PDB file of N, CA and C in Angstrom:
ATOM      1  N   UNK A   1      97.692  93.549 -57.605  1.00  0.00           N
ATOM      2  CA  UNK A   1      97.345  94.947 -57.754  1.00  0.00           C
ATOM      3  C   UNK A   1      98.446  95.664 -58.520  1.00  0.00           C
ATOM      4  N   UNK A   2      97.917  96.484 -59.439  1.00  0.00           N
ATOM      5  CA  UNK A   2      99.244  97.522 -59.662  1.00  0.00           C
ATOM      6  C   UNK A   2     100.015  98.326 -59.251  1.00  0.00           C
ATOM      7  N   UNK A   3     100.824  98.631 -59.373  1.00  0.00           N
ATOM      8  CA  UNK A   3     101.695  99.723 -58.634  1.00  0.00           C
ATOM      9  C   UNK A   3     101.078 101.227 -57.941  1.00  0.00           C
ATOM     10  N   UNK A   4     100.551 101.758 -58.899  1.00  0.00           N
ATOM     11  CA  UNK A   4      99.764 102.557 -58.625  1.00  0.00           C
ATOM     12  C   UNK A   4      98.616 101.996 -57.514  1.00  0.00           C
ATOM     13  N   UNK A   5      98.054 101.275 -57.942  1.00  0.00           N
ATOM     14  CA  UNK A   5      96.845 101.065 -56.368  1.00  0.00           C
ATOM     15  C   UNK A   5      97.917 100.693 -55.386  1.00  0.00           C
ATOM     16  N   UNK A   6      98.838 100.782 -55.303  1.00  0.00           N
ATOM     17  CA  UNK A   6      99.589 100.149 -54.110  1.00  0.00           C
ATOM     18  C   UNK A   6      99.830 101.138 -53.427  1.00  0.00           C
ATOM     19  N   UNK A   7     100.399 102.325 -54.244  1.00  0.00           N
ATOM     20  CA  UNK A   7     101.279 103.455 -53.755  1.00  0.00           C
ATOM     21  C   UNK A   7      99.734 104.414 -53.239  1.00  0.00           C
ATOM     22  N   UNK A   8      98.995 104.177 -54.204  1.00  0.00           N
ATOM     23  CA  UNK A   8      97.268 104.764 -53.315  1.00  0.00           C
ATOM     24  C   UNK A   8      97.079 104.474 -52.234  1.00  0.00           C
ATOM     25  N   UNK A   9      97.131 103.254 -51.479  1.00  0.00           N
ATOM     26  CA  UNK A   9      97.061 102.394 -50.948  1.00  0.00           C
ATOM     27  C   UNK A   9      97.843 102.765 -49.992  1.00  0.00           C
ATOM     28  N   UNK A  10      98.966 102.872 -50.186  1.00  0.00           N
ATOM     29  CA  UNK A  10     100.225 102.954 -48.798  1.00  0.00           C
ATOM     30  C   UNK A  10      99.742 104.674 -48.757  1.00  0.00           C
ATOM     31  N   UNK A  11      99.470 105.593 -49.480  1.00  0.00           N
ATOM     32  CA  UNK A  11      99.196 106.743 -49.027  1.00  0.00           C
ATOM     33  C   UNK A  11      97.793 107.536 -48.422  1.00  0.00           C
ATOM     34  N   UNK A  12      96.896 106.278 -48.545  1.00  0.00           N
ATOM     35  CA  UNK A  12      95.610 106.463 -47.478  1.00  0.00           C
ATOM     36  C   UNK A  12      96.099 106.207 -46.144  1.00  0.00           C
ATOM     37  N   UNK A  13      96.861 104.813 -46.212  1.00  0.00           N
ATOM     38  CA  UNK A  13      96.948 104.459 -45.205  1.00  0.00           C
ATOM     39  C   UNK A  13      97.776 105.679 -43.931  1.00  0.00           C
ATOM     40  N   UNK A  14      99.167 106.004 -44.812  1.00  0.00           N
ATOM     41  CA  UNK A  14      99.556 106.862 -43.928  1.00  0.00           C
ATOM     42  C   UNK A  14      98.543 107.558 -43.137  1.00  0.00           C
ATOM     43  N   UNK A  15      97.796 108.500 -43.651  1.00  0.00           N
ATOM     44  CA  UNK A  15      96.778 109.155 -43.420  1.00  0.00           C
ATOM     45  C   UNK A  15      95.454 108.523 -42.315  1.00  0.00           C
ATOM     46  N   UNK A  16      95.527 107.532 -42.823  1.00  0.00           N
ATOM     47  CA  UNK A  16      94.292 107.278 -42.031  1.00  0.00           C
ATOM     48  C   UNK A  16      94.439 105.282 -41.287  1.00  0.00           C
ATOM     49  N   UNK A  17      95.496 105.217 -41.366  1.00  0.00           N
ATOM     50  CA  UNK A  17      95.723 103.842 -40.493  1.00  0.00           C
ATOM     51  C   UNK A  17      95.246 102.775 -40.930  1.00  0.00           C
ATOM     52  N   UNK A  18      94.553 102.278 -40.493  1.00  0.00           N
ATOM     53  CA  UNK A  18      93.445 100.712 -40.862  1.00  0.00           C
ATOM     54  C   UNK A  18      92.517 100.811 -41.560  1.00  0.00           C
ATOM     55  N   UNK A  19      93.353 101.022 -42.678  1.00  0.00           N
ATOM     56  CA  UNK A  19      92.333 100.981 -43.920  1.00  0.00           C
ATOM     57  C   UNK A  19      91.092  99.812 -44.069  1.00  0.00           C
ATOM     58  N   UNK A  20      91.620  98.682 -43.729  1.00  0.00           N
ATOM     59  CA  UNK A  20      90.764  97.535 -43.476  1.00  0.00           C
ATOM     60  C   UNK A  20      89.486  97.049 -42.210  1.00  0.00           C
ATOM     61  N   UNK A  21      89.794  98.245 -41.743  1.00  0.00           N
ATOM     62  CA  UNK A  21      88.412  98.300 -40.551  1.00  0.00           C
ATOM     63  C   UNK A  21      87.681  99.020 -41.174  1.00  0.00           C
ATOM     64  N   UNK A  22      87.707 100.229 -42.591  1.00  0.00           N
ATOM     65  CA  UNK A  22      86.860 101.073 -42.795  1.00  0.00           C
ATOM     66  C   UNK A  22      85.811 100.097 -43.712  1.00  0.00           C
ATOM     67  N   UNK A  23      84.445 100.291 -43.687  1.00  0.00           N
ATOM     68  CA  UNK A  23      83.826  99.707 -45.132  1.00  0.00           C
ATOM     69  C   UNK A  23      83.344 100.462 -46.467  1.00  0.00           C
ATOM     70  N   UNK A  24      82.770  99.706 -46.865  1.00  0.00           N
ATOM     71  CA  UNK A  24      82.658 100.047 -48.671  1.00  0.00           C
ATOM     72  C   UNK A  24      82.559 101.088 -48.507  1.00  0.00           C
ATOM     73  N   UNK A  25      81.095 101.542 -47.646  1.00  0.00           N
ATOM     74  CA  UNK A  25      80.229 102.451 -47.457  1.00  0.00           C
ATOM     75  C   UNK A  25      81.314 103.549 -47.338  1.00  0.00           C
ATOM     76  N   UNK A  26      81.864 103.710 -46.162  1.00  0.00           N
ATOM     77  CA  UNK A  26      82.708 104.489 -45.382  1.00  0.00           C
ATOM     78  C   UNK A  26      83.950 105.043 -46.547  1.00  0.00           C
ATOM     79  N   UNK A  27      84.233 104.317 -47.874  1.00  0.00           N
ATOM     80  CA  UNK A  27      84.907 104.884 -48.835  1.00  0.00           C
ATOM     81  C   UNK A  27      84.442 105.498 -49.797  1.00  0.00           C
ATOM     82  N   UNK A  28      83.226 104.871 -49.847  1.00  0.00           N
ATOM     83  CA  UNK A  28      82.227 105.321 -51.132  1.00  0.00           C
ATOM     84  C   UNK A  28      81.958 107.177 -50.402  1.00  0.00           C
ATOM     85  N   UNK A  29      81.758 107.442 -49.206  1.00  0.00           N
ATOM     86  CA  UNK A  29      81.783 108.807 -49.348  1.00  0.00           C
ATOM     87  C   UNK A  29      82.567 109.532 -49.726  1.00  0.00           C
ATOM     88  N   UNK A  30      84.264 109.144 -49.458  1.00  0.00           N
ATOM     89  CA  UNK A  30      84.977 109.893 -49.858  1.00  0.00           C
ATOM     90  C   UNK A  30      85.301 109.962 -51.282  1.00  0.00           C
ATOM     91  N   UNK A  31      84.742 108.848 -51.929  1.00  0.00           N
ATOM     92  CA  UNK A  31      85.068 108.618 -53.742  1.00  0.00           C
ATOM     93  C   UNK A  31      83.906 109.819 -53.751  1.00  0.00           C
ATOM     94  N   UNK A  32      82.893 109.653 -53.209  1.00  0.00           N
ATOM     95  CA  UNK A  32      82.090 110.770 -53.771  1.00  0.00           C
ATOM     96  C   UNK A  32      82.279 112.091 -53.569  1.00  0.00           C
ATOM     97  N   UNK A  33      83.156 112.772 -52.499  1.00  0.00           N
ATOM     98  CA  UNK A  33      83.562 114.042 -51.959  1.00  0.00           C
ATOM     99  C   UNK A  33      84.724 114.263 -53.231  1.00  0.00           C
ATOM    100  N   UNK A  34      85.673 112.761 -53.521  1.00  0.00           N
ATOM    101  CA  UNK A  34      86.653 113.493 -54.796  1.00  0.00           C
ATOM    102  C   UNK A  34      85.980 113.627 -56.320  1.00  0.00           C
ATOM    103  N   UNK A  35      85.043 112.888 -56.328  1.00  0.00           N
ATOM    104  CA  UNK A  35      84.076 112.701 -57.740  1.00  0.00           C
ATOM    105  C   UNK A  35      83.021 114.278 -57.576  1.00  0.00           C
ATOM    106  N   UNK A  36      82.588 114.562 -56.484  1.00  0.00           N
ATOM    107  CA  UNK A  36      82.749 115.992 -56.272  1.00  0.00           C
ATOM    108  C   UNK A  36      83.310 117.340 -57.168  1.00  0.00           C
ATOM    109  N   UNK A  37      84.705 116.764 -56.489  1.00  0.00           N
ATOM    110  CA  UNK A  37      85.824 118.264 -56.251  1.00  0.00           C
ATOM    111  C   UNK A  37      86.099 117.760 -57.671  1.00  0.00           C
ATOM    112  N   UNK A  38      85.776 116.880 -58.496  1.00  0.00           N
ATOM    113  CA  UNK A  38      85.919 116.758 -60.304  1.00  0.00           C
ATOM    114  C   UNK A  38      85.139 117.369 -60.658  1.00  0.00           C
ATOM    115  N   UNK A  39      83.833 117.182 -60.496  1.00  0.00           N
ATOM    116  CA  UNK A  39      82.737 117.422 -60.891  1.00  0.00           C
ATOM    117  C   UNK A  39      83.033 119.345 -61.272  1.00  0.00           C
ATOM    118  N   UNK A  40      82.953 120.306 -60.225  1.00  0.00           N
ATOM    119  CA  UNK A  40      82.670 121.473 -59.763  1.00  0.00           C
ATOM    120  C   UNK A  40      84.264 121.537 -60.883  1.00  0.00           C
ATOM    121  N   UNK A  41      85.601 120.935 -60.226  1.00  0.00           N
ATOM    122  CA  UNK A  41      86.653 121.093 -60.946  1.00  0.00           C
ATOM    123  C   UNK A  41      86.184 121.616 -62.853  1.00  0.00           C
ATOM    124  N   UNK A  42      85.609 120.500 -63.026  1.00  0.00           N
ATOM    125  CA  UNK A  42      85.280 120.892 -64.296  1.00  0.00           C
ATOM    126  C   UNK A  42      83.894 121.926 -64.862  1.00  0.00           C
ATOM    127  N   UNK A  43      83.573 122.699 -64.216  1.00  0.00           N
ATOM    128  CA  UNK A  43      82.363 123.474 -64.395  1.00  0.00           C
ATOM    129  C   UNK A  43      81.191 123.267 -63.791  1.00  0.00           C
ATOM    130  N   UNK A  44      81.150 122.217 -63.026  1.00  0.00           N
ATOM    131  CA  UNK A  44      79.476 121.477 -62.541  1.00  0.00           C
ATOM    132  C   UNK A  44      79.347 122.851 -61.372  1.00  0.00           C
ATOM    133  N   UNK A  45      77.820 122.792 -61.352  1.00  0.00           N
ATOM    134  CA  UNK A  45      77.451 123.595 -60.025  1.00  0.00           C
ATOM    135  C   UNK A  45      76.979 122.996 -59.180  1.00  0.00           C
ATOM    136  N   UNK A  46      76.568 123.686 -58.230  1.00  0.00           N
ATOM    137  CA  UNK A  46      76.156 122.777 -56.763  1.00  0.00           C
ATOM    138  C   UNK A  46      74.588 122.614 -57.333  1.00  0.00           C
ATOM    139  N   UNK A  47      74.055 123.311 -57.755  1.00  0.00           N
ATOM    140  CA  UNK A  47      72.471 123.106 -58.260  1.00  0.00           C
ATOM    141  C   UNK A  47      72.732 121.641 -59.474  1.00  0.00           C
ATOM    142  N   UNK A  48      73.722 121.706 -60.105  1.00  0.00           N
ATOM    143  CA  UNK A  48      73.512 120.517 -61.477  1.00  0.00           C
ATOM    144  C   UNK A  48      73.646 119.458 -60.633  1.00  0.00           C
ATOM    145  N   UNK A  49      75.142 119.622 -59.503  1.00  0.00           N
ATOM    146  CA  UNK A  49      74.954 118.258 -58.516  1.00  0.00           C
ATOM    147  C   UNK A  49      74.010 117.790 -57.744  1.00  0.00           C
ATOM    148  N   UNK A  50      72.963 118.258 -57.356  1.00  0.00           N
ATOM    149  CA  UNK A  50      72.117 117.928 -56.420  1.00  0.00           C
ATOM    150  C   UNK A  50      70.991 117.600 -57.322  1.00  0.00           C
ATOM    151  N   UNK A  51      70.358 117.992 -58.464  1.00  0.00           N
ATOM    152  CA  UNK A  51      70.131 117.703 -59.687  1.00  0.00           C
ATOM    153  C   UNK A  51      70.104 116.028 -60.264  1.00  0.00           C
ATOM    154  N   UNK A  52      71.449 116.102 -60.340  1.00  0.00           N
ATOM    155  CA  UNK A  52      71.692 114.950 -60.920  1.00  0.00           C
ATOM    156  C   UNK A  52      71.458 113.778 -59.742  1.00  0.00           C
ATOM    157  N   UNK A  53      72.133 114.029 -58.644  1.00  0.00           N
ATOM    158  CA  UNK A  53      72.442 112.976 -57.537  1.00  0.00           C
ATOM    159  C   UNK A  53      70.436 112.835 -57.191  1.00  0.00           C
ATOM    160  N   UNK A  54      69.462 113.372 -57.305  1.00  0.00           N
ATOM    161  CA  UNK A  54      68.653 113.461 -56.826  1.00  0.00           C
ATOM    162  C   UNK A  54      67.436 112.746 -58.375  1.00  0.00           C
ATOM    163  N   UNK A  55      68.174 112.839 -59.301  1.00  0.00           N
ATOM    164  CA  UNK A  55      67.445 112.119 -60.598  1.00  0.00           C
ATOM    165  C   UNK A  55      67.832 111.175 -60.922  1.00  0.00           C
ATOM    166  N   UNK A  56      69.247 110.507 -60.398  1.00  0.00           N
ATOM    167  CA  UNK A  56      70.141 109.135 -60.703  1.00  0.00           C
ATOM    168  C   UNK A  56      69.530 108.208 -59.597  1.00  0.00           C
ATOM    169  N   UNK A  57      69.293 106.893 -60.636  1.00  0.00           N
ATOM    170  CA  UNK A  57      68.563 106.008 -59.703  1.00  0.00           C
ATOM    171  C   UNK A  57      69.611 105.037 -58.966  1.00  0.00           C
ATOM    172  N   UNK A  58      69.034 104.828 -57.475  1.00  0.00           N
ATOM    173  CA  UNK A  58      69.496 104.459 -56.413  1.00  0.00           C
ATOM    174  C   UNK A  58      70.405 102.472 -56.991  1.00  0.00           C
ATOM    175  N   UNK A  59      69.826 102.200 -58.031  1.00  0.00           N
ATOM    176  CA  UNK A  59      70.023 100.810 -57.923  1.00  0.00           C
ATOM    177  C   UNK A  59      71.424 100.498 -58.519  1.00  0.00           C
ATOM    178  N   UNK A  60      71.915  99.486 -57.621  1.00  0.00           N
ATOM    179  CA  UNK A  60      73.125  99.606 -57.348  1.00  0.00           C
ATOM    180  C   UNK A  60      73.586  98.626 -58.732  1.00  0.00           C
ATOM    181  N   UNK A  61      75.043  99.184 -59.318  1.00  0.00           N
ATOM    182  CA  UNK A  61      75.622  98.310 -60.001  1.00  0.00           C
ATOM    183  C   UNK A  61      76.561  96.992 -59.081  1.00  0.00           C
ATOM    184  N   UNK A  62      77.158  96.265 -60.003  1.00  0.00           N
ATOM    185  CA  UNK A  62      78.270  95.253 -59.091  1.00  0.00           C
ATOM    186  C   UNK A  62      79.248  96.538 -58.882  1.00  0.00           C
ATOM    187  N   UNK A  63      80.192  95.784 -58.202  1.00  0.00           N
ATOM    188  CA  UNK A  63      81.008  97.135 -57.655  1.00  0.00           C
ATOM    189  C   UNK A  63      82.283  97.112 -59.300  1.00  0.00           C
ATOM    190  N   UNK A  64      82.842  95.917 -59.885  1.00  0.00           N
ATOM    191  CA  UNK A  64      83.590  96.018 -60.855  1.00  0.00           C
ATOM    192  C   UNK A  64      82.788  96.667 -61.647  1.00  0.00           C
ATOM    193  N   UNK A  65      81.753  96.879 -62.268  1.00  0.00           N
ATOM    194  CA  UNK A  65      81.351  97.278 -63.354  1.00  0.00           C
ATOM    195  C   UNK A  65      81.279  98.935 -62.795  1.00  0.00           C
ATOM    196  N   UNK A  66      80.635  99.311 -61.852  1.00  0.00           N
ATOM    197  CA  UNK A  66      80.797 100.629 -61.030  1.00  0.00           C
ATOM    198  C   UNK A  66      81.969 101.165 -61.495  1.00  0.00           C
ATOM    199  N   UNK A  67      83.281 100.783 -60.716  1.00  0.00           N
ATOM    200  CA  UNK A  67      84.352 101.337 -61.064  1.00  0.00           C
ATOM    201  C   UNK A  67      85.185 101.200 -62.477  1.00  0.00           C
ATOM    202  N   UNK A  68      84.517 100.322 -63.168  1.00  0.00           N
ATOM    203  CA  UNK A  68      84.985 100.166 -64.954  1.00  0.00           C
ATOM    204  C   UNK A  68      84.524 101.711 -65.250  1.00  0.00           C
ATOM    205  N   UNK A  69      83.103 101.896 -64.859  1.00  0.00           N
ATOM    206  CA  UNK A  69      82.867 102.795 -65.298  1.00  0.00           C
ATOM    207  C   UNK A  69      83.108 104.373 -65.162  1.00  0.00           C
ATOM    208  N   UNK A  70      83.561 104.266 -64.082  1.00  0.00           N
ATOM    209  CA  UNK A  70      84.436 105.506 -63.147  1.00  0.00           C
ATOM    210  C   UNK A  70      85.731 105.878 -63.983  1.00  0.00           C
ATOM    211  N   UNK A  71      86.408 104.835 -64.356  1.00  0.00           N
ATOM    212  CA  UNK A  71      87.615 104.643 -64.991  1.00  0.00           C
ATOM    213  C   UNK A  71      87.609 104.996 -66.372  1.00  0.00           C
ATOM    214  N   UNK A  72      86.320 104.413 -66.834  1.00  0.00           N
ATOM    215  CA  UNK A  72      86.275 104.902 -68.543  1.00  0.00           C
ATOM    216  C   UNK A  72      85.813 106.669 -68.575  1.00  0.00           C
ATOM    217  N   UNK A  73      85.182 107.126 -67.606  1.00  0.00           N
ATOM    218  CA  UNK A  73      84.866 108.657 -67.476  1.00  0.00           C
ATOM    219  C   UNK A  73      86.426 109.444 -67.595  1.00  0.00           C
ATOM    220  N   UNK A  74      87.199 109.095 -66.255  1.00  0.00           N
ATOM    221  CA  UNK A  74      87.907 109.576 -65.859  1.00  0.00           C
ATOM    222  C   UNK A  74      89.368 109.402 -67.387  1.00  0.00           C
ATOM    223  N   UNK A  75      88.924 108.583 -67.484  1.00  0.00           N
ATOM    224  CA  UNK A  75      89.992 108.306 -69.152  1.00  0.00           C
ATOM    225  C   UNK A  75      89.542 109.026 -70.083  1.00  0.00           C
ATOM    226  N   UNK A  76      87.714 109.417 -70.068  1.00  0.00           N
ATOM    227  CA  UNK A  76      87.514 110.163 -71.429  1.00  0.00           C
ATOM    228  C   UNK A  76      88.478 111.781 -70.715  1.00  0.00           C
ATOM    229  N   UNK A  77      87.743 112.261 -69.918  1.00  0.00           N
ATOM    230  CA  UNK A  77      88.126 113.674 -69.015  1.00  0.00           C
ATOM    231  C   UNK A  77      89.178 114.149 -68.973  1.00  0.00           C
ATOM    232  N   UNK A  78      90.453 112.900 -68.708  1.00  0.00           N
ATOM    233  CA  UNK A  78      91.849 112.902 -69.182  1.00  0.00           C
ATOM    234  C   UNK A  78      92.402 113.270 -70.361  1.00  0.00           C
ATOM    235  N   UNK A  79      91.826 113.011 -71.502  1.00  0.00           N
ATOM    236  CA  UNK A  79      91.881 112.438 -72.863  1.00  0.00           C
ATOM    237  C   UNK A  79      91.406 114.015 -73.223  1.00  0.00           C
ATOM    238  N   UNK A  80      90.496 114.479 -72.876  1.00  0.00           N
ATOM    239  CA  UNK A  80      89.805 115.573 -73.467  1.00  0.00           C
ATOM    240  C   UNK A  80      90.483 117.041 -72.458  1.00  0.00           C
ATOM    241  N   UNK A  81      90.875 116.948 -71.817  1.00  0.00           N
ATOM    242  CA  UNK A  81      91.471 117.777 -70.885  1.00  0.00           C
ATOM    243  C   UNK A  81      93.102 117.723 -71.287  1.00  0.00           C
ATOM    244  N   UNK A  82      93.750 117.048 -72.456  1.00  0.00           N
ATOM    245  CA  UNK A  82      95.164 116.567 -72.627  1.00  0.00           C
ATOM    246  C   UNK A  82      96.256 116.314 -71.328  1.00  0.00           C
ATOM    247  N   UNK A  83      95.313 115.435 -70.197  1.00  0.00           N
ATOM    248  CA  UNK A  83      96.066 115.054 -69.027  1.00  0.00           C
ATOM    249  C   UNK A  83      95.871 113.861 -68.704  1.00  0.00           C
ATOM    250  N   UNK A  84      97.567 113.357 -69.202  1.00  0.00           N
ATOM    251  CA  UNK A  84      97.468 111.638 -68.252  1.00  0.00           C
ATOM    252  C   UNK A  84      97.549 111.429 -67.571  1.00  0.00           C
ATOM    253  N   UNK A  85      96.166 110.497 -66.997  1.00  0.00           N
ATOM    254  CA  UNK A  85      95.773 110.329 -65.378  1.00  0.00           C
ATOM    255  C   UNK A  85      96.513 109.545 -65.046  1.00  0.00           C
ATOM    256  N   UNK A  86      97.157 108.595 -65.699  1.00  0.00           N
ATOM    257  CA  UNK A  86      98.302 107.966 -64.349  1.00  0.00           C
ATOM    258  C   UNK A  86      99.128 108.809 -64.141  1.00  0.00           C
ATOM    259  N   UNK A  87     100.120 109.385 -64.792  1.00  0.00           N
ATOM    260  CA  UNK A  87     100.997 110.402 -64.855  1.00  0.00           C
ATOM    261  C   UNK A  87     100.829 111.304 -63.655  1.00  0.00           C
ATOM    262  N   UNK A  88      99.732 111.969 -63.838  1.00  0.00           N
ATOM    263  CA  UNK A  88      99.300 112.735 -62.719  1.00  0.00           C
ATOM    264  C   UNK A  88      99.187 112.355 -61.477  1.00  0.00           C
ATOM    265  N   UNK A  89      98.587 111.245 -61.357  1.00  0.00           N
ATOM    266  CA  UNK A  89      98.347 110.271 -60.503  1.00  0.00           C
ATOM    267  C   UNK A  89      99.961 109.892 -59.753  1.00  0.00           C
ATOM    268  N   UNK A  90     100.562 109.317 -60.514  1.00  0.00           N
ATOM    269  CA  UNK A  90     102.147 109.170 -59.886  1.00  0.00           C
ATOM    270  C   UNK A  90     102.413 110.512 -59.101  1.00  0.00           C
ATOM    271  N   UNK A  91     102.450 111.636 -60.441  1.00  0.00           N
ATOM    272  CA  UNK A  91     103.066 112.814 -59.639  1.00  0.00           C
ATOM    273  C   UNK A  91     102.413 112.840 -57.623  1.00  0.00           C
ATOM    274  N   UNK A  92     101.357 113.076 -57.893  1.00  0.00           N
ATOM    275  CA  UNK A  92     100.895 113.199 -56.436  1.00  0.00           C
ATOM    276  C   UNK A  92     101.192 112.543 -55.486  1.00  0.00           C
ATOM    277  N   UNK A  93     101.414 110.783 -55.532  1.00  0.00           N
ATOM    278  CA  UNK A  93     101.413 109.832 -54.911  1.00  0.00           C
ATOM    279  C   UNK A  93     102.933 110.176 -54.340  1.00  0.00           C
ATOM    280  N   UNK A  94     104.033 110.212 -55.834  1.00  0.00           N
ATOM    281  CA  UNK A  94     105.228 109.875 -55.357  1.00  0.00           C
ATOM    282  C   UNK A  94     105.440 111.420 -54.445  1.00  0.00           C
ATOM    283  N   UNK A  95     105.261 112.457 -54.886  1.00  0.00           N
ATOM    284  CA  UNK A  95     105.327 114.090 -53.724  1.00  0.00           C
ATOM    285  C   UNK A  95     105.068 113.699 -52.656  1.00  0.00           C
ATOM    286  N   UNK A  96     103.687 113.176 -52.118  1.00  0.00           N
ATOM    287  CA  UNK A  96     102.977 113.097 -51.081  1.00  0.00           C
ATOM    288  C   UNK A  96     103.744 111.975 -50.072  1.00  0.00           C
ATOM    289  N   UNK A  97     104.152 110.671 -50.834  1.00  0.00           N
ATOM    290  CA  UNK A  97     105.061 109.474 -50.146  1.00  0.00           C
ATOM    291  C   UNK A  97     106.339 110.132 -49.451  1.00  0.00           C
ATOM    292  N   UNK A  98     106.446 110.625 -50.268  1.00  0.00           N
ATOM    293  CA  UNK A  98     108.001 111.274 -50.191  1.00  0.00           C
ATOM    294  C   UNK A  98     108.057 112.117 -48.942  1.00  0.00           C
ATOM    295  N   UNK A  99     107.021 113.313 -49.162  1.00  0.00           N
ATOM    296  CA  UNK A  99     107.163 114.100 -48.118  1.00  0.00           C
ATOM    297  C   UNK A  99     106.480 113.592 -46.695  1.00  0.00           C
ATOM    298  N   UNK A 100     105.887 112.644 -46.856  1.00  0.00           N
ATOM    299  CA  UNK A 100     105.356 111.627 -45.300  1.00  0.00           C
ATOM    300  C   UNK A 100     106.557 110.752 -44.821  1.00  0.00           C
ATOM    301  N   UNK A 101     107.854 110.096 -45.930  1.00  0.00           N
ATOM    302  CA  UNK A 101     108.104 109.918 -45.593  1.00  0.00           C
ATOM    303  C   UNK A 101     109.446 109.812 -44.227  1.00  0.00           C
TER     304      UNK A 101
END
């Protein structure tokens, strides 16, 4: 894993303990509560979200190709917003480590 998923990783855990008893399911809500707070972050409304989530079909990708694709969004959004998401990403991780620890 990379550094970054690690330091993700050690900072759920603080938070929430046994990361490894939770399942897919049980994360996939919260990817969707922060894919959310992006969403609205960037202009979406609660009508376009319910919209969309309610016209996007249910059938599931593999989970790598899922998150390839999460990743290539979040890289365009970065890219077009002039903010590097690891960068950012560190900032939070290393604040947040720091001050838990």
């Amino acid at each position: 894993m990379s550094e970054i998923q690690n330091k993700a990783v050690a900072l759920a855990a603080q938070y929430e303990s046994a990361l490894a008893s939770q399942s897919s399911c049980e994360r996939g809500t919260l990817f969707l509560k922060s894919a959310l707070d992006l969403f609205y972050a960037l202009g979406g409304s609660e009508e376009a979200g319910r919209a969309l989530a309610s016209a996007h079909p249910a059938t599931p990708l593999r989970i790598d190709s899922a998150i390839a694709n999460v990743m290539v969004e979040v890289a365009v959004l970065s890219h077009i917003n002039d903010i590097d998401m690891i960068q950012a990403t560190y900032n939070r991780l290393d604040a947040e480590l720091q001050r838990n620890a």
